[in-house]
C-alpha cells in the first residue's frame, strides 16, 4: 500500500505551502491526504486504473503530483518548494508546540532552520522574548526537543506493522523457507521498536538471503552473510534476518524474542539445573536436549510456555515457576469496537461504511462516538445533529444484518468537572464515553478531581492519561483514585489502540486489572482502515497481564446491551 507515503507527501507540501502563506491550498492538500489515508484500496492501483480523480479531494493539480510520485518515487514540486524555503520543516514539526505558524515565525525572526538552531535560540532565551511566545512555551519547546531526540531512533509499532507483515508474507511464500517468525520487540508488541528481527528456518540460506536483500522495499544492504543479514528499508526501518536449521528454531526464536532481561534470567535457571541455554538449544554437558520449539525450551527449564508479550522480566518467570501465569486475552476474543468516529464529526467514512468494515473484521457490534460540544475539534456535533445522527443509525441498523450499530458520543470532560452533553440527550444514547481534550496542564489534584466528578455520568473513560507517544507526556493524574471511582460507578477504562496513544499503557492496564477495574479495548478509528488497530490494544492488554474477563468488549452483543 502506497497510501501512507502519498499522504505524507501531501502533508509535507501542505506544511510548506502554509509557511509560504499560500491561501487555501494547504487545506486542500491536507484534506486530500486525509482521504487517501482513509482509502481501503491501494492508491497505486487506483492510479493504474486512471481513476485518481475519483478520490475525494483530489483535483487535477494534486493528481498530477501523485502520478509523478508513484511513477518516479519523487516529487519535483516538493523539491521546488523545499528549495524556496530553506527550512527543515519536517524535522521542526516533530517538536510538540511547533506548527507551521511557529516554524514561520521563528524562521523570520530568529533564522531557525532546523532543530539544532531551535535548541540554540531556546537555550539563549530568545524565543520567550518574541511576541506571543512566553517562557512557558520556550520551556516546552526545549522539553519537546529532548523527546524528539530520544524517539528519533524508534518507530511506532502500529505504523510499521503493515509493512512488516508484508515482508513476512513475501518471505513465507518462498519454498526454501520452512519456518518463519518475526521476533524481538515486534513479537513482544512493544509500543515502539528500534528494528525488526526476523527468524527463518531453512536448509538453503543462500537462496533466502539473496531473496531478502533484493526485496522491493530495501534501500540499502547493511550486512550480508550466510546466517545473518541486515537491510535498511526505504522508510529507514532496519530489518535483521537470522537463518537457522529447524533443529535450533525454538531456541533461536526464544533468544531473538528476548527481552534480554527475561532471557538472562532463563539462563540462570538453566545453570542452576546444570544445563546450558543458548540460541542453539539447551545442552546437558555436550548433549542437546531441547531446541526445536520454544515450548520444549521452557518446559525443560521447569516452566510452562510463556507468551511473548509477558517476556519483560516483570514477574512472569516467578509466576511461571509457581504455575500462576494468567490466561491472557486472545487476539480473537474481541466482539466489537466501542469507540469510533464517522464523517458526522472528524472521521472519514459514513456510519454504514464503518459498520460494514467492522463486520468484515468479525465484530458483532460497533459504537459510533462522534465528538460533541464546543471545543475546536473539527465538526463536533451539536444537539440537533446528534439527534439526527441517532435517526440515521436506526435507519442503517434496519438495513444491515450481522452487525449492530450502537449510539454513542465522545463528550469532553470540561475543566469544570462536567461533560458538555445535555442530560436529556444522554437518555437517547446507548453508551456515553468521555475524554479530556483541553486544559491538560491543571496539575494532578485538579485533573483527578475533574475526571472523578464525571464518572457518575459516563460508561467509558477514553484515553485516560492523554499521552501521545513521541509527542507529549500524559497529564498529571492520580490513577489509583480514578480506578477506585471507575469501580464505584461501573465505568470501563479504555485502552485506546491508536498507534500513537496506546493509552492506558501496559503497566497501568495491569494496575487497573489488579484493582478490579474493567477495561475496554477500542480503536478510536477515524476511518475504516484504522479498525485493525484493535490488535495493538489487545497487545497492550496482554503485556498488562489482562484476561478475557477483564475486558468488557469480549462480551457478546446481548450481554453488552444488557450491561448498558
Ligand atoms: P528494540 O529492537 O530496541 O525494539 O528491542 P529488541 O528487544 O527487539 O532488541 P534487539 O533488536 O536489540 O535484539 C533482539 C533480541 O535479541 C532481543 O530481544 C534479545 C536478543 N538479544 C540481543 N542482545 C542480547 C544480549 O546481549 N543477550 C541476550 N540474552 N539476548 C540478546
Ligand atoms: Ca529489535
XYZ file of C-alpha atoms and ligand atoms in Angstrom:
596
model
C 0.000 0.000 0.000
C 1.383 3.343 -1.028
C -1.363 5.326 0.734
C 0.687 6.357 3.729
C 3.647 7.513 1.654
C 1.451 9.537 -0.676
C -0.395 11.081 2.254
C 2.854 12.128 3.933
C 3.994 13.718 0.696
C 0.807 15.774 0.550
C 1.027 16.718 4.228
C 4.578 17.908 3.728
C 3.552 20.004 0.744
C 0.689 21.450 2.810
C 3.037 22.489 5.606
C 5.435 24.152 3.201
C 2.624 25.975 1.439
C 1.345 27.203 4.768
C 4.768 28.590 5.613
C 4.863 30.286 2.222
C 1.474 31.801 3.141
C -0.347 30.447 0.138
C -4.087 30.850 0.710
C -6.497 27.827 0.810
C -4.048 25.426 -0.837
C -2.684 23.882 2.396
C -6.203 22.906 3.391
C -6.848 21.279 0.026
C -3.649 19.237 0.267
C -4.404 18.177 3.839
C -7.948 17.120 3.013
C -6.698 15.054 0.049
C -4.046 13.473 2.286
C -6.667 12.540 4.882
C -8.906 10.982 2.265
C -6.047 8.951 0.839
C -5.052 7.722 4.299
C -8.622 6.563 4.742
C -8.835 4.602 1.477
C -9.100 0.862 1.811
C -7.820 0.368 -1.744
C -4.165 0.937 -2.674
C -3.778 4.390 -4.249
C -1.302 2.856 -6.684
C -3.997 0.534 -8.024
C -6.391 3.473 -8.385
C -3.711 5.399 -10.242
C -3.017 2.451 -12.560
C -6.714 2.398 -13.458
C -6.524 6.123 -14.202
C -9.079 6.881 -11.502
C -7.217 9.310 -9.237
C -9.829 11.976 -9.955
C -12.447 9.778 -8.291
C -10.709 10.070 -4.909
C -12.494 12.793 -2.932
C -10.458 15.983 -2.668
C -8.037 15.017 -5.441
C -8.283 17.562 -8.231
C -6.221 17.821 -11.383
C -3.243 19.564 -9.741
C -2.925 17.160 -6.835
C -3.480 14.145 -9.119
C -0.511 15.257 -11.229
C 1.753 15.361 -8.185
C 0.579 11.933 -7.033
C 1.165 10.453 -10.515
C 4.702 11.738 -10.660
C 5.423 10.434 -7.171
C 4.030 6.971 -7.921
C 5.899 6.816 -11.212
C 9.301 8.083 -10.031
C 9.235 7.954 -6.233
C 9.960 11.698 -6.250
C 8.142 14.995 -6.446
C 9.616 17.895 -8.369
C 7.007 20.215 -6.846
C 8.104 19.318 -3.314
C 11.719 19.730 -4.333
C 10.995 23.209 -5.693
C 9.096 24.210 -2.557
C 11.927 22.974 -0.370
C 14.451 24.925 -2.405
C 12.418 28.095 -1.909
C 12.093 27.503 1.813
C 15.446 26.544 3.287
C 13.898 25.133 6.470
C 13.815 21.514 7.615
C 10.084 21.753 8.264
C 9.508 18.048 8.803
C 12.196 17.910 11.457
C 10.988 21.030 13.262
C 7.351 19.990 13.207
C 8.229 16.813 15.078
C 8.674 19.012 18.123
C 5.413 19.401 20.029
C 4.271 23.055 20.104
C 5.781 23.588 16.650
C 3.135 24.096 13.957
C 3.646 25.753 10.564
C 2.901 29.185 12.048
C 5.545 28.912 14.753
C 8.055 27.495 12.287
C 7.464 30.503 10.054
C 7.704 32.997 12.905
C 10.941 31.539 14.225
C 12.481 31.496 10.777
C 11.537 35.101 10.067
C 12.607 36.483 13.429
C 15.441 34.196 14.502
C 16.557 32.391 11.331
C 15.680 28.981 12.802
C 16.099 26.365 10.056
C 16.408 23.086 11.946
C 16.257 21.529 15.398
C 19.853 22.495 16.108
C 19.018 26.186 15.551
C 15.863 25.786 17.588
C 17.736 24.345 20.538
C 20.293 27.134 20.386
C 17.817 30.031 20.384
C 15.609 28.377 23.021
C 18.577 27.879 25.339
C 19.561 31.500 24.909
C 16.045 32.546 25.895
C 15.396 34.269 22.586
C 12.056 32.615 21.866
C 10.393 33.828 25.050
C 11.076 37.397 24.017
C 9.051 37.092 20.814
C 5.522 38.410 20.709
C 3.016 35.755 21.775
C 5.548 33.130 22.861
C 6.500 33.407 26.550
C 8.819 31.468 28.841
C 6.450 28.551 29.274
C 6.368 27.846 25.545
C 10.138 28.113 25.402
C 10.487 25.565 28.181
C 8.040 23.258 26.451
C 9.962 23.535 23.201
C 13.164 22.530 24.975
C 11.424 19.542 26.566
C 9.948 18.661 23.180
C 13.381 18.665 21.582
C 14.522 16.153 24.197
C 11.562 13.864 23.430
C 12.316 14.055 19.723
C 15.992 13.296 20.247
C 15.151 10.195 22.260
C 12.370 8.959 19.976
C 14.144 9.606 16.691
C 15.743 6.228 16.823
C 12.468 4.371 17.424
C 9.345 3.776 15.331
C 5.723 3.408 16.378
C 4.884 -0.291 16.091
C 1.375 0.311 14.742
C 2.528 2.369 11.798
C 5.230 -0.145 10.850
C 3.260 -3.364 11.358
C 1.558 -3.478 7.915
C 4.935 -3.156 6.229
C 6.497 -5.805 8.464
C 3.638 -8.206 7.763
C 4.002 -7.654 4.034
C 7.678 -8.606 4.191
C 6.843 -11.644 6.309
C 4.213 -12.753 3.780
C 6.635 -12.371 0.873
C 9.285 -14.443 2.640
C 6.722 -17.052 3.653
C 5.912 -17.720 0.001
C 9.478 -18.763 -0.732
C 9.630 -22.570 -0.840
C 13.069 -22.570 0.805
C 11.529 -21.011 3.930
C 10.486 -23.844 6.251
C 9.525 -21.767 9.301
C 9.388 -18.032 9.839
C 8.601 -15.683 12.694
C 9.095 -12.027 13.412
C 10.850 -11.898 16.807
C 12.279 -9.122 19.030
C 10.219 -6.200 20.275
C 7.714 -6.596 17.435
C 6.712 -10.028 18.677
C 6.522 -8.769 22.251
C 4.264 -5.975 20.918
C 6.254 -3.149 22.416
C 4.702 0.204 21.575
C 7.823 1.433 19.818
C 10.501 -0.575 18.046
C 14.088 0.094 17.123
C 14.366 -2.526 14.407
C 12.749 -5.731 13.166
C 14.252 -9.140 13.869
C 13.132 -11.962 11.597
C 13.970 -15.614 12.151
C 13.799 -18.255 9.425
C 14.477 -21.976 9.401
C 15.866 -23.127 6.072
C 18.368 -25.512 4.585
C 19.096 -23.140 1.720
C 20.198 -19.922 3.488
C 21.955 -18.560 0.408
C 18.795 -18.512 -1.660
C 16.752 -16.998 1.196
C 19.355 -14.290 1.828
C 19.543 -13.382 -1.848
C 15.768 -13.007 -1.992
C 15.675 -10.997 1.255
C 18.270 -8.382 0.304
C 16.554 -7.844 -3.043
C 13.084 -7.153 -1.653
C 11.427 -4.161 -3.300
C 11.386 -2.026 -0.149
C 15.122 -2.339 0.515
C 17.106 0.897 0.284
C 20.465 -0.340 1.459
C 22.085 -3.650 2.356
C 23.946 -3.201 5.643
C 25.308 -6.714 6.062
C 25.127 -9.962 4.174
C 26.266 -13.374 5.355
C 25.109 -16.985 5.244
C 23.157 -16.828 8.517
C 22.864 -13.125 9.306
C 21.942 -10.240 7.071
C 20.602 -6.799 7.621
C 18.914 -4.208 5.429
C 17.545 -0.692 5.693
C 14.113 -0.152 4.136
C 13.012 2.942 2.245
C 11.223 4.211 5.347
C 14.536 3.866 7.279
C 13.423 0.880 9.299
C 16.193 -1.675 9.767
C 15.366 -5.363 9.328
C 17.729 -8.089 10.551
C 17.383 -11.636 9.304
C 18.711 -14.727 11.065
C 18.626 -18.115 9.378
C 18.994 -21.320 11.381
C 18.253 -25.015 10.954
C 14.910 -26.451 12.056
C 16.632 -28.190 14.965
C 17.504 -24.900 16.675
C 14.489 -22.874 15.578
C 12.793 -22.889 19.004
C 15.830 -21.826 20.999
C 16.799 -19.228 18.380
C 13.261 -17.814 18.468
C 13.366 -17.651 22.254
C 16.723 -15.873 22.137
C 15.739 -13.415 19.418
C 12.411 -12.600 21.019
C 14.010 -11.564 24.262
C 13.662 -9.434 26.141
C 17.257 -9.505 27.198
C 16.500 -9.389 30.968
C 13.959 -12.216 30.551
C 16.476 -14.390 28.697
C 19.244 -13.692 31.193
C 17.015 -14.954 33.991
C 16.230 -18.106 31.994
C 19.919 -18.743 31.518
C 20.462 -18.525 35.273
C 17.750 -21.110 35.855
C 19.443 -23.380 33.314
C 22.774 -23.058 35.102
C 21.145 -23.939 38.422
C 19.845 -27.103 36.824
C 23.307 -27.970 35.497
C 22.252 -27.082 31.937
C 23.378 -24.551 29.369
C 20.881 -22.441 27.426
C 21.967 -20.688 24.242
C 20.404 -19.675 20.958
C 21.360 -23.121 19.648
C 19.488 -25.127 22.271
C 19.585 -26.478 25.812
C 22.604 -28.652 26.469
C 23.408 -31.194 29.181
C 27.196 -31.459 29.027
C 27.676 -31.698 25.236
C 24.304 -33.293 24.529
C 21.488 -31.194 23.113
C 18.267 -31.918 24.985
C 15.931 -29.238 23.577
C 15.765 -26.563 20.885
C 13.202 -27.392 18.193
C 10.332 -25.467 19.766
C 10.087 -22.694 22.318
C 7.688 -24.765 24.384
C 10.289 -27.510 24.675
C 12.865 -24.959 25.850
C 10.596 -23.518 28.548
C 9.417 -26.947 29.699
C 12.954 -28.270 30.109
C 13.604 -25.341 32.452
C 10.578 -26.316 34.561
C 8.399 -23.558 33.128
C 5.181 -23.528 31.134
C 5.289 -21.768 27.746
C 5.406 -18.024 28.407
C 3.608 -15.739 25.913
C 5.974 -13.285 24.145
C 4.075 -10.225 25.412
C 4.883 -11.224 29.003
C 8.634 -11.638 28.498
C 9.793 -8.407 30.102
C 11.083 -9.751 33.413
C 8.129 -8.321 35.264
C 7.468 -11.380 37.396
C 6.456 -13.762 34.598
C 9.246 -16.250 35.312
C 8.465 -16.370 39.032
C 4.743 -16.760 38.242
C 5.558 -19.489 35.718
C 7.614 -21.447 38.244
C 4.625 -21.336 40.619
C 2.235 -22.253 37.763
C 0.445 -18.965 38.354
C 0.660 -17.314 34.924
C -2.545 -15.564 33.879
C -4.590 -16.795 30.927
C -4.297 -13.829 28.589
C -6.997 -12.324 26.421
C -6.612 -13.688 22.863
C -6.367 -11.708 19.632
C -9.683 -13.231 18.537
C -11.597 -12.506 21.741
C -12.903 -9.021 20.951
C -16.536 -8.929 19.817
C -16.927 -5.263 18.960
C -15.405 -1.791 18.960
C -16.987 0.760 21.298
C -15.303 3.989 20.191
C -15.103 5.006 16.543
C -15.829 8.186 14.593
C -17.678 8.883 11.368
C -17.976 11.652 8.814
C -20.529 13.253 11.134
C -17.571 14.692 13.088
C -13.882 14.346 12.187
C -13.985 10.842 10.697
C -13.551 9.978 7.039
C -16.254 7.371 6.450
C -20.014 7.125 6.722
C -21.670 5.191 9.541
C -22.639 2.452 7.105
C -19.097 2.134 5.733
C -17.695 1.890 9.263
C -20.252 -0.761 10.199
C -19.609 -2.864 7.105
C -15.845 -2.708 7.675
C -16.297 -3.725 11.327
C -18.495 -6.638 10.286
C -15.840 -7.758 7.840
C -13.380 -7.931 10.747
C -15.788 -10.220 12.564
C -17.216 -7.679 15.007
C -20.850 -8.062 16.012
C -21.268 -4.510 17.306
C -19.804 -1.064 16.780
C -20.457 2.096 18.753
C -20.328 5.396 16.891
C -18.892 8.002 19.284
C -18.529 11.242 17.383
C -17.251 14.368 19.087
C -19.823 16.598 20.714
C -19.615 20.134 22.037
C -17.933 23.436 21.596
C -14.294 22.537 21.586
C -12.361 23.215 18.436
C -12.431 19.592 17.320
C -13.412 19.609 13.694
C -17.081 19.350 13.054
C -18.204 18.428 16.581
C -21.885 17.540 16.866
C -24.467 19.774 18.484
C -27.844 18.755 19.891
C -29.689 18.975 16.591
C -27.101 16.983 14.651
C -26.737 14.305 17.327
C -30.496 13.704 17.282
C -30.319 13.453 13.507
C -27.425 11.013 13.750
C -29.406 8.809 16.128
C -32.160 8.559 13.497
C -29.590 7.759 10.840
C -28.205 4.922 12.993
C -31.724 3.474 13.334
C -32.008 3.567 9.561
C -28.669 1.879 8.910
C -29.382 -0.754 11.569
C -32.591 -1.665 9.734
C -30.661 -2.028 6.506
C -27.710 -4.103 7.758
C -27.595 -7.539 9.281
C -24.876 -9.264 11.269
C -23.675 -6.081 12.924
C -25.422 -3.840 15.417
C -24.549 -0.150 15.491
C -24.779 1.361 18.949
C -25.456 5.033 19.607
C -22.693 6.753 21.484
C -20.935 10.034 21.883
C -17.462 11.222 22.810
C -18.060 14.036 25.225
C -15.457 16.454 26.554
C -14.589 16.374 30.220
C -14.517 20.103 30.874
C -12.212 21.824 33.382
C -15.347 22.490 35.451
C -15.718 18.742 36.079
C -18.758 18.370 33.874
C -19.387 16.802 30.493
C -20.813 19.004 27.795
C -23.717 16.835 26.623
C -27.143 17.909 27.938
C -28.837 15.386 30.242
C -31.876 14.848 28.066
C -29.663 13.764 25.162
C -27.823 11.251 27.302
C -31.051 9.289 27.642
C -31.232 8.789 23.881
C -27.830 7.125 23.732
C -26.642 3.567 24.401
C -23.150 4.483 25.562
C -21.592 7.686 26.897
C -17.853 7.964 26.509
C -15.842 10.999 27.545
C -12.275 12.191 27.481
C -10.117 15.185 28.295
C -9.435 17.214 25.158
C -8.308 20.569 26.540
C -6.654 22.181 29.545
C -4.079 19.444 30.098
C -1.905 21.389 32.483
C -4.044 21.955 35.532
C -1.986 19.724 37.849
C -2.625 16.362 39.492
C -5.200 17.235 42.123
C -7.353 19.307 39.835
C -7.205 16.864 36.910
C -8.027 13.911 39.152
C -10.999 15.756 40.624
C -12.139 16.812 37.171
C -12.197 13.234 35.859
C -13.627 11.668 39.004
C -16.515 14.123 39.011
C -17.886 12.888 35.683
C -17.736 9.186 36.490
C -21.392 9.005 37.536
C -22.452 10.227 34.101
C -20.346 8.087 31.764
C -19.845 4.453 30.742
C -16.343 4.642 29.283
C -13.366 6.854 30.114
C -11.447 7.463 26.877
C -7.640 7.632 26.542
C -7.328 8.131 30.315
C -3.904 9.786 30.586
C -3.876 11.823 27.378
C -0.325 10.886 26.454
C 0.764 10.916 22.818
C 3.760 8.698 22.118
C 6.827 10.638 20.983
C 4.851 13.882 21.345
C 3.578 14.579 24.829
C 3.530 13.037 28.265
C 0.157 12.361 29.827
C -1.329 14.957 32.150
C -0.596 14.574 35.831
C -3.207 12.282 37.308
C -3.766 10.107 40.367
C -4.740 6.945 38.535
C -5.458 4.966 41.698
C -8.229 7.441 42.586
C -9.564 7.198 39.036
C -9.567 3.392 39.294
C -11.477 3.479 42.607
C -14.049 5.818 41.168
C -14.383 3.748 37.980
C -15.113 0.704 40.085
C -17.677 2.541 42.202
C -19.564 3.742 39.130
C -19.024 0.691 36.917
C -17.124 2.723 34.310
C -14.882 0.842 31.891
C -11.467 2.360 31.345
C -10.262 2.438 27.776
C -7.146 1.005 26.255
C -7.105 3.264 23.223
C -5.478 1.268 20.419
C -4.456 4.147 18.180
C -0.723 3.619 17.395
C 0.448 6.871 18.989
C -1.857 6.637 22.015
C -1.903 3.108 23.464
C -3.454 4.714 26.499
C -3.771 3.124 29.083
C -0.350 1.589 28.593
C 0.691 -1.943 29.605
C 1.843 -1.147 33.136
C -1.236 0.906 34.010
C -3.550 -1.691 32.448
C -2.054 -4.264 34.775
C -2.613 -1.975 37.743
C -6.224 -1.425 36.650
C -6.894 -5.146 36.461
C -5.158 -5.748 39.805
C -7.548 -3.183 41.253
C -10.578 -4.971 39.830
C -11.327 -2.303 37.209
C -12.984 -3.310 33.938
C -11.207 -2.334 30.737
C -12.486 -1.797 27.198
C -10.225 -2.000 24.138
C -11.241 0.488 21.435
C -9.614 1.752 18.253
C -10.819 5.372 18.143
C -10.846 4.810 14.361
C -11.410 7.809 12.140
C -11.575 5.675 9.003
C -12.294 2.085 8.017
C -8.668 1.045 7.630
C -7.892 2.000 11.237
C -10.226 -0.600 12.724
C -7.372 -3.135 12.565
C -5.502 -1.182 15.255
C -7.509 -3.322 17.689
C -4.602 -5.770 17.564
C -2.306 -3.170 19.150
C -4.703 -2.542 22.023
C -5.006 -6.274 22.624
C -1.192 -6.392 22.607
C -1.127 -3.753 25.355
C -3.700 -5.707 27.367
C -1.660 -8.899 27.022
C 1.500 -7.051 28.052
C -0.575 -5.875 31.029
C -1.445 -9.458 32.063
C -5.167 -8.956 31.247
C -7.532 -11.846 30.760
C -10.671 -12.009 28.642
C -12.882 -11.461 31.658
C -11.222 -8.120 32.444
C -12.267 -6.611 29.117
C -15.938 -5.760 28.565
C -15.970 -5.841 24.780
C -15.217 -9.538 24.795
C -18.890 -9.892 25.782
C -21.359 -10.935 23.079
C -23.906 -8.392 21.828
C -26.794 -9.473 24.081
C -24.669 -9.140 27.207
C -23.246 -5.778 26.123
C -26.770 -4.495 25.507
C -27.834 -5.655 28.930
C -24.790 -4.032 30.506
C -25.590 -0.620 29.071
P 14.310 -2.999 20.010
O 14.917 -3.529 18.758
O 15.147 -1.996 20.718
O 12.938 -2.500 19.798
O 14.173 -4.225 21.059
P 14.522 -5.769 20.861
O 14.090 -6.463 22.092
O 13.998 -6.270 19.568
O 16.123 -5.799 20.905
P 17.223 -6.094 19.781
O 16.715 -5.875 18.415
O 18.433 -5.332 20.208
O 17.558 -7.624 19.964
C 16.639 -8.606 19.559
C 16.607 -9.687 20.583
O 17.875 -10.357 20.632
C 16.369 -9.203 21.993
O 15.000 -9.073 22.291
C 17.039 -10.276 22.787
C 18.170 -10.725 21.946
N 19.435 -10.114 22.411
C 20.090 -9.075 21.873
N 21.214 -8.818 22.558
C 21.266 -9.716 23.548
C 22.190 -9.991 24.602
O 23.206 -9.343 24.773
N 21.861 -11.022 25.435
C 20.746 -11.774 25.275
N 20.478 -12.764 26.131
N 19.864 -11.544 24.296
C 20.125 -10.528 23.451
Ca 14.586 -5.426 17.536
